[in-house]
Amino acid sequence: MTREEGVKQQNPAIVKDITLDDLMPGDVTVQVKYTTINYKDALAITGKSPILRTYPMIPGIDLAGEVVSSQSDKFKPGDKVLLNGFGVGETHMGAFSGMARLKSEWLIPQPEGLSGWQAMAIGTAGYTAMLCVMALERAGLTPSDGPILVTGANGGVGSVAISVLSKLGFHVIASTGRASEEPYLKRLGAKEIIDRNELSLPGRPLGKERWAGAVDSVGSFTLANVLSQTRYGGSVACCGLAQGMDLPGSVAPFILRGVTLHGIDSVMAPIERRIEAYRRLVSDLDKDLLTEVATEIGFDDIIGKAEELLAGKVRGRLVVTMS
């Protein structure tokens, strides 16, 4: 199969032994201690979406590990490091290899006060959630402005966003399709639970003003309805497309209510912003809740759990312990 055919077909994953010689170029080699299965990883593993940009490819967009060799003056053997995104697992072989050869400019030091396991319980989803919170703060939102809605509440982004926003004093409304998860969401700090069906179907250009802001990881009709029901001068941070990439809405919330939509990119975000996001997570996330948010699995569980994640059967985060 040619590279182009492989990328186009997006075949389901297979497990295969490789050596260090099979890894891609980079100036730092890291032994992966922990990684995760993100939504993007699950799409790549199952072959259900054209995530991979080259073929063959090893998924795994997150990792926490230890430097084993370095040609960079930024890191030395023994340093603990984190990686989220930068095309790793899409265009550059990712964390599921167990050993990863990477560019030093993609790595950040593992923050003090955060273990490797905790960092992966947060992972790209939680780090993205923190970027969303920071965007809402930059827009000037405070707890006194009113409730904040979190869509996709049971997912990794939603779970961390609820926990952080709640600790910061916001009244959090959680939107979920799983009513049975209400106790879990309330333990994270949600004050109200609404059914996602309230938002997932075509709606009016402007609806009743219900929240001052939102963190949305769903997109499509859900995001359009979130915007239409945001209060005057409110802000919405958008970071996902679980329902779809389209935005079938109206300009009415923007030009009649002055609502602001913030696009959140976690893949190529500058290193300084990543470091700040993790610093904030150390201080503003109740790390005791990570045992509620994350489930630990082994390498052999990756393919099966990827299927479950896409089927909506996974709560929160999946942390993969590598050996």
Tab-separated table of N, CA and C in Angstrom, residues 137-277:
chain	number	residue	atom	x	y	z
A	137	GLU	N	-11.825	34.190	30.834
A	137	GLU	CA	-11.308	35.184	31.785
A	137	GLU	C	-10.768	36.414	31.064
A	138	ARG	N	-10.037	36.187	29.962
A	138	ARG	CA	-9.528	37.332	29.200
A	138	ARG	C	-10.670	38.191	28.658
A	139	ALA	N	-11.816	37.556	28.404
A	139	ALA	CA	-12.999	38.300	27.941
A	139	ALA	C	-13.671	39.064	29.069
A	140	GLY	N	-13.189	38.853	30.291
A	140	GLY	CA	-13.703	39.610	31.427
A	140	GLY	C	-14.789	38.933	32.229
A	141	LEU	N	-15.124	37.674	31.922
A	141	LEU	CA	-16.183	36.995	32.663
A	141	LEU	C	-15.741	36.685	34.087
A	142	THR	N	-16.645	36.917	35.016
A	142	THR	CA	-16.429	36.597	36.425
A	142	THR	C	-17.662	35.860	36.950
A	143	PRO	N	-17.569	35.199	38.090
A	143	PRO	CA	-18.731	34.480	38.631
A	143	PRO	C	-19.961	35.348	38.818
A	144	SER	N	-19.763	36.646	39.054
A	144	SER	CA	-20.915	37.534	39.268
A	144	SER	C	-21.700	37.804	37.988
A	145	ASP	N	-21.132	37.448	36.831
A	145	ASP	CA	-21.816	37.709	35.557
A	145	ASP	C	-22.925	36.717	35.269
A	146	GLY	N	-22.888	35.556	35.923
A	146	GLY	CA	-23.938	34.570	35.704
A	146	GLY	C	-23.383	33.195	35.420
A	147	PRO	N	-24.259	32.241	35.123
A	147	PRO	CA	-23.844	30.851	34.932
A	147	PRO	C	-22.955	30.664	33.701
A	148	ILE	N	-22.160	29.593	33.751
A	148	ILE	CA	-21.371	29.153	32.608
A	148	ILE	C	-21.854	27.762	32.223
A	149	LEU	N	-22.157	27.578	30.941
A	149	LEU	CA	-22.576	26.280	30.428
A	149	LEU	C	-21.361	25.495	29.961
A	150	VAL	N	-21.353	24.192	30.232
A	150	VAL	CA	-20.330	23.292	29.697
A	150	VAL	C	-21.040	22.185	28.936
A	151	THR	N	-20.811	22.097	27.621
A	151	THR	CA	-21.401	21.024	26.830
A	151	THR	C	-20.447	19.827	26.803
A	152	GLY	N	-20.961	18.678	26.366
A	152	GLY	CA	-20.129	17.479	26.379
A	152	GLY	C	-19.577	17.218	27.763
A	153	ALA	N	-20.427	17.391	28.766
A	153	ALA	CA	-19.964	17.474	30.145
A	153	ALA	C	-19.267	16.218	30.641
A	154	ASN	N	-19.636	15.052	30.114
A	154	ASN	CA	-19.032	13.812	30.585
A	154	ASN	C	-17.671	13.528	29.975
A	155	GLY	N	-17.314	14.253	28.929
A	155	GLY	CA	-16.042	14.024	28.265
A	155	GLY	C	-14.878	14.624	29.022
A	156	GLY	N	-13.674	14.463	28.462
A	156	GLY	CA	-12.478	14.949	29.123
A	156	GLY	C	-12.445	16.459	29.250
A	157	VAL	N	-12.769	17.176	28.165
A	157	VAL	CA	-12.810	18.630	28.227
A	157	VAL	C	-13.862	19.083	29.219
A	158	GLY	N	-15.060	18.518	29.088
A	158	GLY	CA	-16.158	18.927	29.953
A	158	GLY	C	-15.883	18.671	31.422
A	159	SER	N	-15.353	17.500	31.742
A	159	SER	CA	-15.106	17.148	33.138
A	159	SER	C	-14.127	18.108	33.795
A	160	VAL	N	-13.018	18.408	33.113
A	160	VAL	CA	-12.026	19.316	33.686
A	160	VAL	C	-12.558	20.739	33.728
A	161	ALA	N	-13.273	21.156	32.689
A	161	ALA	CA	-13.835	22.513	32.684
A	161	ALA	C	-14.784	22.719	33.853
A	162	ILE	N	-15.641	21.745	34.113
A	162	ILE	CA	-16.572	21.854	35.242
A	162	ILE	C	-15.815	21.997	36.549
A	163	SER	N	-14.811	21.155	36.743
A	163	SER	CA	-14.051	21.176	37.996
A	163	SER	C	-13.342	22.510	38.199
A	164	VAL	N	-12.681	23.014	37.159
A	164	VAL	CA	-11.941	24.269	37.275
A	164	VAL	C	-12.889	25.441	37.486
A	165	LEU	N	-13.926	25.537	36.649
A	165	LEU	CA	-14.859	26.654	36.764
A	165	LEU	C	-15.540	26.676	38.126
A	166	SER	N	-15.895	25.490	38.608
A	166	SER	CA	-16.527	25.413	39.922
A	166	SER	C	-15.588	25.907	41.024
A	167	LYS	N	-14.324	25.473	40.962
A	167	LYS	CA	-13.361	25.907	41.982
A	167	LYS	C	-13.124	27.408	41.929
A	168	LEU	N	-13.254	27.999	40.726
A	168	LEU	CA	-13.088	29.444	40.584
A	168	LEU	C	-14.321	30.220	41.029
A	169	GLY	N	-15.384	29.514	41.385
A	169	GLY	CA	-16.576	30.167	41.923
A	169	GLY	C	-17.720	30.341	40.953
A	170	PHE	N	-17.616	29.798	39.752
A	170	PHE	CA	-18.697	29.939	38.775
A	170	PHE	C	-19.832	28.950	39.060
A	171	HIS	N	-21.039	29.370	38.731
A	171	HIS	CA	-22.206	28.494	38.753
A	171	HIS	C	-22.208	27.752	37.423
A	172	VAL	N	-21.970	26.456	37.457
A	172	VAL	CA	-21.780	25.685	36.232
A	172	VAL	C	-23.038	24.887	35.896
A	173	ILE	N	-23.480	25.026	34.640
A	173	ILE	CA	-24.565	24.211	34.092
A	173	ILE	C	-23.925	23.171	33.163
A	174	ALA	N	-24.190	21.915	33.400
A	174	ALA	CA	-23.599	20.839	32.606
A	174	ALA	C	-24.629	20.255	31.654
A	175	SER	N	-24.276	20.162	30.387
A	175	SER	CA	-25.141	19.554	29.383
A	175	SER	C	-24.632	18.152	29.078
A	176	THR	N	-25.505	17.154	29.224
A	176	THR	CA	-25.100	15.770	29.023
A	176	THR	C	-26.234	14.958	28.410
A	177	GLY	N	-25.863	13.913	27.695
A	177	GLY	CA	-26.856	12.982	27.176
A	177	GLY	C	-27.038	11.776	28.055
A	178	ARG	N	-26.323	11.742	29.188
A	178	ARG	CA	-26.387	10.595	30.091
A	178	ARG	C	-26.879	11.057	31.458
A	179	ALA	N	-28.178	10.982	31.659
A	179	ALA	CA	-28.772	11.438	32.922
A	179	ALA	C	-28.226	10.672	34.109
A	180	SER	N	-27.808	9.438	33.900
A	180	SER	CA	-27.291	8.624	34.994
A	180	SER	C	-25.987	9.178	35.559
A	181	GLU	N	-25.338	10.070	34.822
A	181	GLU	CA	-24.073	10.634	35.272
A	181	GLU	C	-24.240	11.901	36.120
A	182	GLU	N	-25.480	12.244	36.441
A	182	GLU	CA	-25.696	13.461	37.242
A	182	GLU	C	-24.910	13.460	38.547
A	183	PRO	N	-24.873	12.361	39.318
A	183	PRO	CA	-24.078	12.379	40.557
A	183	PRO	C	-22.603	12.685	40.305
A	184	TYR	N	-22.042	12.106	39.249
A	184	TYR	CA	-20.635	12.355	38.893
A	184	TYR	C	-20.425	13.827	38.569
A	185	LEU	N	-21.293	14.410	37.748
A	185	LEU	CA	-21.135	15.808	37.358
A	185	LEU	C	-21.287	16.746	38.544
A	186	LYS	N	-22.157	16.403	39.464
A	186	LYS	CA	-22.322	17.252	40.642
A	186	LYS	C	-21.138	17.128	41.599
A	187	ARG	N	-20.506	15.941	41.620
A	187	ARG	CA	-19.284	15.814	42.421
A	187	ARG	C	-18.168	16.687	41.844
A	188	LEU	N	-18.166	16.843	40.532
A	188	LEU	CA	-17.169	17.712	39.906
A	188	LEU	C	-17.442	19.185	40.196
A	189	GLY	N	-18.696	19.515	40.538
A	189	GLY	CA	-19.019	20.894	40.868
A	189	GLY	C	-20.163	21.501	40.098
A	190	ALA	N	-20.791	20.741	39.186
A	190	ALA	CA	-21.929	21.281	38.436
A	190	ALA	C	-23.104	21.550	39.374
A	191	LYS	N	-23.746	22.687	39.182
A	191	LYS	CA	-24.908	23.055	40.002
A	191	LYS	C	-26.226	22.689	39.334
A	192	GLU	N	-26.236	22.649	37.998
A	192	GLU	CA	-27.438	22.285	37.255
A	192	GLU	C	-27.049	21.310	36.153
A	193	ILE	N	-27.977	20.421	35.810
A	193	ILE	CA	-27.778	19.475	34.718
A	193	ILE	C	-28.914	19.663	33.716
A	194	ILE	N	-28.577	19.787	32.430
A	194	ILE	CA	-29.612	19.844	31.404
A	194	ILE	C	-29.349	18.742	30.375
A	195	ASP	N	-30.408	18.308	29.708
A	195	ASP	CA	-30.294	17.269	28.695
A	195	ASP	C	-29.739	17.876	27.406
A	196	ARG	N	-28.780	17.206	26.808
A	196	ARG	CA	-28.169	17.744	25.588
A	196	ARG	C	-29.167	17.907	24.453
A	197	ASN	N	-30.294	17.184	24.508
A	197	ASN	CA	-31.307	17.317	23.466
A	197	ASN	C	-31.926	18.710	23.429
A	198	GLU	N	-31.804	19.459	24.519
A	198	GLU	CA	-32.278	20.838	24.529
A	198	GLU	C	-31.504	21.702	23.539
A	199	LEU	N	-30.289	21.254	23.187
A	199	LEU	CA	-29.399	22.079	22.375
A	199	LEU	C	-29.016	21.440	21.042
A	200	SER	N	-29.299	20.165	20.863
A	200	SER	CA	-28.707	19.441	19.738
A	200	SER	C	-29.521	19.473	18.448
A	201	LEU	N	-30.704	20.087	18.474
A	201	LEU	CA	-31.557	20.156	17.288
A	201	LEU	C	-31.624	21.595	16.764
A	202	PRO	N	-32.052	21.803	15.519
A	202	PRO	CA	-32.161	23.167	14.997
A	202	PRO	C	-32.993	24.049	15.923
A	203	GLY	N	-32.527	25.278	16.130
A	203	GLY	CA	-33.214	26.198	17.031
A	203	GLY	C	-33.426	27.550	16.389
A	204	ARG	N	-33.841	28.503	17.208
A	204	ARG	CA	-34.109	29.855	16.723
A	204	ARG	C	-32.821	30.668	16.662
A	205	PRO	N	-32.779	31.708	15.814
A	205	PRO	CA	-31.586	32.559	15.740
A	205	PRO	C	-31.220	33.176	17.091
A	206	LEU	N	-32.250	33.556	17.862
A	206	LEU	CA	-32.061	34.074	19.214
A	206	LEU	C	-33.036	33.384	20.149
A	207	GLY	N	-32.504	32.899	21.256
A	207	GLY	CA	-33.353	32.285	22.257
A	207	GLY	C	-33.300	33.061	23.558
A	208	LYS	N	-33.946	32.535	24.563
A	208	LYS	CA	-33.915	33.151	25.881
A	208	LYS	C	-32.481	33.203	26.391
A	209	GLU	N	-32.103	34.333	27.003
A	209	GLU	CA	-30.748	34.478	27.550
A	209	GLU	C	-30.628	33.630	28.825
A	210	ARG	N	-29.730	32.630	28.781
A	210	ARG	CA	-29.655	31.661	29.879
A	210	ARG	C	-28.314	31.628	30.586
A	211	TRP	N	-27.212	31.957	29.899
A	211	TRP	CA	-25.887	31.862	30.521
A	211	TRP	C	-25.001	33.011	30.047
A	212	ALA	N	-24.026	33.319	30.881
A	212	ALA	CA	-23.100	34.418	30.571
A	212	ALA	C	-21.991	33.968	29.640
A	213	GLY	N	-21.741	32.670	29.611
A	213	GLY	CA	-20.683	32.147	28.767
A	213	GLY	C	-20.770	30.643	28.703
A	214	ALA	N	-19.873	30.059	27.914
A	214	ALA	CA	-19.917	28.606	27.751
A	214	ALA	C	-18.572	28.075	27.292
A	215	VAL	N	-18.357	26.794	27.602
A	215	VAL	CA	-17.261	26.012	27.030
A	215	VAL	C	-17.927	24.920	26.196
A	216	ASP	N	-17.676	24.949	24.875
A	216	ASP	CA	-18.339	23.996	23.981
A	216	ASP	C	-17.324	23.114	23.271
A	217	SER	N	-17.524	21.805	23.368
A	217	SER	CA	-16.669	20.852	22.662
A	217	SER	C	-17.479	20.036	21.646
A	218	VAL	N	-18.673	20.520	21.294
A	218	VAL	CA	-19.607	19.731	20.497
A	218	VAL	C	-19.779	20.274	19.084
A	219	GLY	N	-19.895	21.600	18.929
A	219	GLY	CA	-20.066	22.192	17.615
A	219	GLY	C	-21.467	22.032	17.056
A	220	SER	N	-21.626	22.273	15.757
A	220	SER	CA	-22.855	22.085	14.993
A	220	SER	C	-24.051	22.777	15.651
A	221	PHE	N	-25.221	22.119	15.658
A	221	PHE	CA	-26.430	22.741	16.196
A	221	PHE	C	-26.265	23.096	17.670
A	222	THR	N	-25.501	22.285	18.388
A	222	THR	CA	-25.309	22.573	19.810
A	222	THR	C	-24.650	23.926	20.000
A	223	LEU	N	-23.565	24.182	19.289
A	223	LEU	CA	-22.886	25.471	19.422
A	223	LEU	C	-23.785	26.612	18.961
A	224	ALA	N	-24.528	26.407	17.878
A	224	ALA	CA	-25.433	27.455	17.402
A	224	ALA	C	-26.466	27.809	18.464
A	225	ASN	N	-27.011	26.817	19.139
A	225	ASN	CA	-27.998	27.067	20.193
A	225	ASN	C	-27.362	27.668	21.438
A	226	VAL	N	-26.147	27.237	21.753
A	226	VAL	CA	-25.427	27.841	22.885
A	226	VAL	C	-25.268	29.339	22.650
A	227	LEU	N	-24.840	29.709	21.450
A	227	LEU	CA	-24.650	31.126	21.129
A	227	LEU	C	-25.962	31.893	21.192
A	228	SER	N	-27.042	31.287	20.682
A	228	SER	CA	-28.321	31.985	20.617
A	228	SER	C	-28.918	32.228	21.999
A	229	GLN	N	-28.446	31.491	23.004
A	229	GLN	CA	-28.987	31.630	24.359
A	229	GLN	C	-27.974	32.241	25.338
A	230	THR	N	-26.901	32.801	24.778
A	230	THR	CA	-25.905	33.476	25.614
A	230	THR	C	-26.349	34.908	25.886
A	231	ARG	N	-26.134	35.349	27.111
A	231	ARG	CA	-26.574	36.679	27.515
A	231	ARG	C	-25.816	37.787	26.775
A	232	TYR	N	-26.377	38.984	26.825
A	232	TYR	CA	-25.765	40.142	26.178
A	232	TYR	C	-24.328	40.314	26.673
A	233	GLY	N	-23.397	40.464	25.724
A	233	GLY	CA	-21.997	40.692	26.072
A	233	GLY	C	-21.253	39.449	26.523
A	234	GLY	N	-21.889	38.287	26.398
A	234	GLY	CA	-21.267	37.060	26.875
A	234	GLY	C	-20.218	36.511	25.921
A	235	SER	N	-19.557	35.438	26.367
A	235	SER	CA	-18.472	34.840	25.586
A	235	SER	C	-18.589	33.326	25.596
A	236	VAL	N	-18.266	32.729	24.462
A	236	VAL	CA	-18.289	31.271	24.317
A	236	VAL	C	-16.937	30.822	23.782
A	237	ALA	N	-16.339	29.828	24.425
A	237	ALA	CA	-15.083	29.239	23.968
A	237	ALA	C	-15.391	27.904	23.294
A	238	CYS	N	-14.994	27.778	22.035
A	238	CYS	CA	-15.301	26.590	21.227
A	238	CYS	C	-14.015	25.817	20.954
A	239	CYS	N	-14.027	24.505	21.249
A	239	CYS	CA	-12.795	23.729	21.089
A	239	CYS	C	-13.008	22.355	20.462
A	240	GLY	N	-14.233	22.029	20.041
A	240	GLY	CA	-14.456	20.672	19.543
A	240	GLY	C	-15.581	20.574	18.540
A	241	LEU	N	-15.737	19.359	17.993
A	241	LEU	CA	-16.739	19.143	16.946
A	241	LEU	C	-17.354	17.757	17.061
A	242	ALA	N	-17.656	17.339	18.291
A	242	ALA	CA	-18.198	15.995	18.501
A	242	ALA	C	-19.498	15.775	17.739
A	243	GLN	N	-20.329	16.822	17.615
A	243	GLN	CA	-21.574	16.687	16.848
A	243	GLN	C	-21.351	16.968	15.373
A	244	GLY	N	-20.406	17.846	15.056
A	244	GLY	CA	-20.140	18.161	13.664
A	244	GLY	C	-19.285	19.398	13.520
A	245	MET	N	-18.709	19.565	12.327
A	245	MET	CA	-17.843	20.703	12.045
A	245	MET	C	-18.628	21.937	11.607
A	246	ASP	N	-19.889	21.750	11.243
A	246	ASP	CA	-20.684	22.869	10.744
A	246	ASP	C	-21.139	23.769	11.889
A	247	LEU	N	-21.564	24.970	11.520
A	247	LEU	CA	-22.133	25.906	12.495
A	247	LEU	C	-23.399	26.492	11.876
A	248	PRO	N	-24.522	25.750	11.961
A	248	PRO	CA	-25.761	26.156	11.284
A	248	PRO	C	-26.552	27.168	12.113
A	249	GLY	N	-25.972	28.340	12.278
A	249	GLY	CA	-26.610	29.350	13.113
A	249	GLY	C	-26.803	30.658	12.396
A	250	SER	N	-26.820	31.732	13.179
A	250	SER	CA	-27.126	33.066	12.674
A	250	SER	C	-26.116	34.058	13.234
A	251	VAL	N	-25.989	35.191	12.559
A	251	VAL	CA	-25.141	36.262	13.089
A	251	VAL	C	-25.854	37.028	14.209
A	252	ALA	N	-27.127	36.728	14.447
A	252	ALA	CA	-27.910	37.501	15.414
A	252	ALA	C	-27.245	37.608	16.796
A	253	PRO	N	-26.719	36.497	17.390
A	253	PRO	CA	-26.102	36.648	18.714
A	253	PRO	C	-24.920	37.623	18.721
A	254	PHE	N	-24.216	37.706	17.587
A	254	PHE	CA	-23.042	38.570	17.522
A	254	PHE	C	-23.408	40.040	17.348
A	255	ILE	N	-24.394	40.310	16.500
A	255	ILE	CA	-24.686	41.710	16.171
A	255	ILE	C	-25.830	42.300	16.990
A	256	LEU	N	-26.625	41.443	17.647
A	256	LEU	CA	-27.718	41.961	18.471
A	256	LEU	C	-27.435	41.843	19.959
A	257	ARG	N	-26.568	40.927	20.344
A	257	ARG	CA	-26.235	40.769	21.767
A	257	ARG	C	-24.750	40.951	22.065
A	258	GLY	N	-23.959	41.190	21.054
A	258	GLY	CA	-22.532	41.414	21.287
A	258	GLY	C	-21.811	40.195	21.844
A	259	VAL	N	-22.292	39.006	21.502
A	259	VAL	CA	-21.667	37.775	21.982
A	259	VAL	C	-20.349	37.550	21.230
A	260	THR	N	-19.354	37.035	21.929
A	260	THR	CA	-18.048	36.760	21.335
A	260	THR	C	-17.803	35.259	21.315
A	261	LEU	N	-17.335	34.764	20.175
A	261	LEU	CA	-16.979	33.357	20.031
A	261	LEU	C	-15.461	33.253	19.946
A	262	HIS	N	-14.876	32.517	20.883
A	262	HIS	CA	-13.425	32.338	20.934
A	262	HIS	C	-13.074	30.945	20.415
A	263	GLY	N	-12.293	30.873	19.357
A	263	GLY	CA	-11.805	29.589	18.877
A	263	GLY	C	-10.576	29.177	19.656
A	264	ILE	N	-10.567	27.948	20.168
A	264	ILE	CA	-9.468	27.465	21.001
A	264	ILE	C	-8.711	26.367	20.256
A	265	ASP	N	-7.453	26.633	19.949
A	265	ASP	CA	-6.582	25.636	19.333
A	265	ASP	C	-5.555	25.183	20.360
A	266	SER	N	-5.547	23.900	20.659
A	266	SER	CA	-4.569	23.368	21.606
A	266	SER	C	-3.383	22.708	20.915
A	267	VAL	N	-3.545	22.352	19.631
A	267	VAL	CA	-2.514	21.575	18.948
A	267	VAL	C	-1.236	22.385	18.733
A	268	MET	N	-1.371	23.613	18.253
A	268	MET	CA	-0.203	24.427	17.923
A	268	MET	C	-0.058	25.638	18.847
A	269	ALA	N	-0.718	25.632	19.981
A	269	ALA	CA	-0.630	26.755	20.919
A	269	ALA	C	0.824	26.990	21.332
A	270	PRO	N	1.224	28.255	21.504
A	270	PRO	CA	2.605	28.560	21.874
A	270	PRO	C	3.002	27.903	23.202
A	271	ILE	N	4.278	27.602	23.337
A	271	ILE	CA	4.789	26.953	24.540
A	271	ILE	C	4.468	27.771	25.787
A	272	GLU	N	4.592	29.100	25.702
A	272	GLU	CA	4.344	29.940	26.882
A	272	GLU	C	2.911	29.789	27.372
A	273	ARG	N	1.969	29.679	26.432
A	273	ARG	CA	0.562	29.525	26.822
A	273	ARG	C	0.329	28.152	27.440
A	274	ARG	N	1.021	27.136	26.932
A	274	ARG	CA	0.907	25.786	27.501
A	274	ARG	C	1.420	25.757	28.936
A	275	ILE	N	2.563	26.370	29.139
A	275	ILE	CA	3.138	26.391	30.487
A	275	ILE	C	2.204	27.107	31.453
A	276	GLU	N	1.624	28.222	30.992
A	276	GLU	CA	0.685	28.959	31.840
A	276	GLU	C	-0.561	28.120	32.129
A	277	ALA	N	-1.068	27.400	31.115
A	277	ALA	CA	-2.250	26.564	31.325
A	277	ALA	C	-1.974	25.490	32.372
